[in-house]
Structures are given as C-alpha cells and as structure tokens.
Protein backbone atom coordinates (compact mmCIF):
# COMPACT_ATOMS: atom_id res chain seq x y z
CA UNK A 1 7.61 93.60 63.51
CA UNK A 2 4.35 92.38 62.42
CA UNK A 3 0.52 93.13 64.01
CA UNK A 4 0.56 89.95 65.49
CA UNK A 5 3.83 90.32 67.23
CA UNK A 6 3.07 93.69 68.36
CA UNK A 7 -0.39 92.86 69.55
CA UNK A 8 1.41 90.35 71.69
CA UNK A 9 3.97 92.20 72.99
CA UNK A 10 1.89 94.97 74.24
CA UNK A 11 -1.49 93.15 75.01
CA UNK A 12 -3.46 95.51 72.86
CA UNK A 13 -5.85 93.76 70.49
CA UNK A 14 -5.03 93.68 66.93
CA UNK A 15 -8.42 95.27 65.98
CA UNK A 16 -6.98 98.42 68.27
CA UNK A 17 -3.83 98.50 66.97
CA UNK A 18 -5.66 98.91 63.09
CA UNK A 19 -7.83 101.56 64.96
CA UNK A 20 -4.72 103.30 66.17
CA UNK A 21 -3.50 103.38 62.71
CA UNK A 22 -6.54 104.59 60.93
CA UNK A 23 -6.69 107.19 63.40
CA UNK A 24 -3.29 108.42 62.93
CA UNK A 25 -2.08 107.59 66.03
CA UNK A 26 0.59 104.46 64.85
CA UNK A 27 2.13 104.25 61.66
CA UNK A 28 3.31 101.28 59.74
CA UNK A 29 4.94 100.36 56.39
CA UNK A 30 3.15 97.48 54.31
CA UNK A 31 4.72 94.57 52.85
CA UNK A 32 4.30 93.43 49.13
CA UNK A 33 1.75 91.12 50.42
CA UNK A 34 -0.33 94.19 52.27
CA UNK A 35 0.70 92.76 55.61
CA UNK A 36 1.57 95.53 58.09
CA UNK A 37 5.10 95.90 59.25
CA UNK A 38 5.92 97.89 62.70
CA UNK A 39 9.33 99.90 63.37
CA UNK A 40 11.19 99.11 66.63
CA UNK A 41 9.65 102.34 68.38
CA UNK A 42 6.04 100.76 68.04
CA UNK A 43 5.93 99.21 71.66
CA UNK A 44 6.48 102.65 72.96
CA UNK A 45 4.20 103.93 70.66
CA UNK A 46 1.08 101.82 71.69
CA UNK A 47 2.05 102.68 75.43
CA UNK A 48 2.27 106.16 75.25
CA UNK A 49 -1.64 105.71 73.20
CA UNK A 50 -2.62 103.65 76.11
CA UNK A 51 -1.36 106.10 78.82
CA UNK A 52 -3.11 109.11 77.10
CA UNK A 53 -6.57 107.20 76.66
CA UNK A 54 -6.22 106.09 80.48
CA UNK A 55 -6.25 109.52 81.24
CA UNK A 56 -9.18 110.29 79.48
CA UNK A 57 -7.62 112.03 76.34
CA UNK A 58 -9.49 111.45 72.94
CA UNK A 59 -7.88 109.92 70.07
CA UNK A 60 -7.92 113.39 68.31
CA UNK A 61 -6.08 115.16 70.94
CA UNK A 62 -3.51 112.09 71.38
CA UNK A 63 -2.74 112.48 67.53
CA UNK A 64 -2.30 116.29 68.41
CA UNK A 65 0.12 115.56 71.22
CA UNK A 66 2.22 112.29 69.25
CA UNK A 67 5.06 114.69 67.92
CA UNK A 68 5.27 116.30 71.72
CA UNK A 69 6.80 113.31 73.33
CA UNK A 70 10.25 113.88 74.97
CA UNK A 71 12.41 110.46 75.27
CA UNK A 72 10.75 107.71 75.72
CA UNK A 73 8.59 108.46 78.40
CA UNK A 74 5.40 109.97 78.45
CA UNK A 75 6.57 113.32 79.27
CA UNK A 76 5.57 116.16 76.66
CA UNK A 77 6.97 119.13 75.60
CA UNK A 78 6.19 122.52 77.61
CA UNK A 79 4.36 123.74 74.67
CA UNK A 80 1.38 121.62 74.76
CA UNK A 81 1.08 121.82 78.72
CA UNK A 82 -1.50 124.74 78.57
CA UNK A 83 -3.43 122.06 75.98
CA UNK A 84 -2.96 119.24 79.02
CA UNK A 85 -4.29 122.02 81.71
CA UNK A 86 -7.42 122.77 79.23
CA UNK A 87 -8.10 118.94 78.73
CA UNK A 88 -7.50 118.38 82.61
CA UNK A 89 -10.42 121.32 83.22
CA UNK A 90 -13.01 119.64 80.81
CA UNK A 91 -12.17 116.28 82.80
CA UNK A 92 -12.88 118.04 86.09
CA UNK A 93 -16.05 119.81 84.59
CA UNK A 94 -17.39 116.43 83.32
CA UNK A 95 -16.85 115.05 86.74
CA UNK A 96 -18.63 117.70 88.58
CA UNK A 97 -21.63 117.10 86.34
CA UNK A 98 -21.27 113.43 87.23
CA UNK A 99 -21.31 114.22 90.91
CA UNK A 100 -24.39 116.60 90.48
CA UNK A 101 -26.43 113.98 88.78
CA UNK A 102 -25.35 111.29 90.88
CA UNK A 103 -26.87 113.32 93.92
CA UNK A 104 -30.15 113.78 92.27
CA UNK A 105 -30.42 110.20 91.26
CA UNK A 106 -29.65 108.96 94.80
CA UNK A 107 -32.02 112.14 96.30
CA UNK A 108 -34.54 110.56 93.97
CA UNK A 109 -33.96 106.86 94.71
CA UNK A 110 -34.23 107.33 98.68
CA UNK A 111 -37.52 109.88 98.42
CA UNK A 112 -39.13 106.96 96.48
CA UNK A 113 -37.90 104.11 98.85
CA UNK A 114 -39.05 106.00 101.57
CA UNK A 115 -42.37 106.83 99.86
CA UNK A 116 -42.63 102.78 99.22
CA UNK A 117 -41.79 101.43 102.82
CA UNK A 118 -44.33 101.05 105.10
CA UNK A 119 -44.96 103.29 108.30
C-alpha cells in the first residue's frame, strides 16, 4: 500500500505518516523509485499510534511500546503496565499543576474585574 492509500484509509495526513516513520513508529519498504510501500498491518499500526497519542503519550514512549501489543487491538503486555502507570501518574501531576494555575489566573481575573467595577 502506498503512502497516499494509507493516508486515505486511516484519515491521517501524509506528512504525519512520514513523521511517524522518522520517529520509528511505522515502517515501510522503498520501491526502486524511492516510493514508500506499507504492509497490510500498517492501518492497524497507525490506529494504535493515534490511540496512544490521544492518551497523551509522547512518541518516544510509543516507540518503546510498539513491540508490546497483544493481538490486533490496543491491549499491551503486562510487562509494560508499570510504565503506563508511571505515564498516568505524570499526566495526573500535570493536570493538578494546570488546575492550580487556572485557579490562580481566575483569582487574578476576578480581583481585577472587581477593582475595575465602579462601586
């Protein structure tokens, strides 16, 4: 399957498919003319990549997880569950930081609005 076909089938831009390849997430073979050709598993691989990206995982982590899938879905081997739990804890920490920042910004906005409102 050529890159354009893979793009149409998955709904992922050609540019992103090339990026996934440079990140070591997706593999292709090259024709004599240098065109990329992907195997029949490529659409499932792209779906997995998209799922993991949507879960907030960086491409470096996704590259480490790619060999650990079980079957055709997004289930991973038990040996990587601790890694996923660590990623989840980091995400929870970021959410807590953002929540604190939002609260602080909202406090500033409310105080500023009160100060500018005539009594």
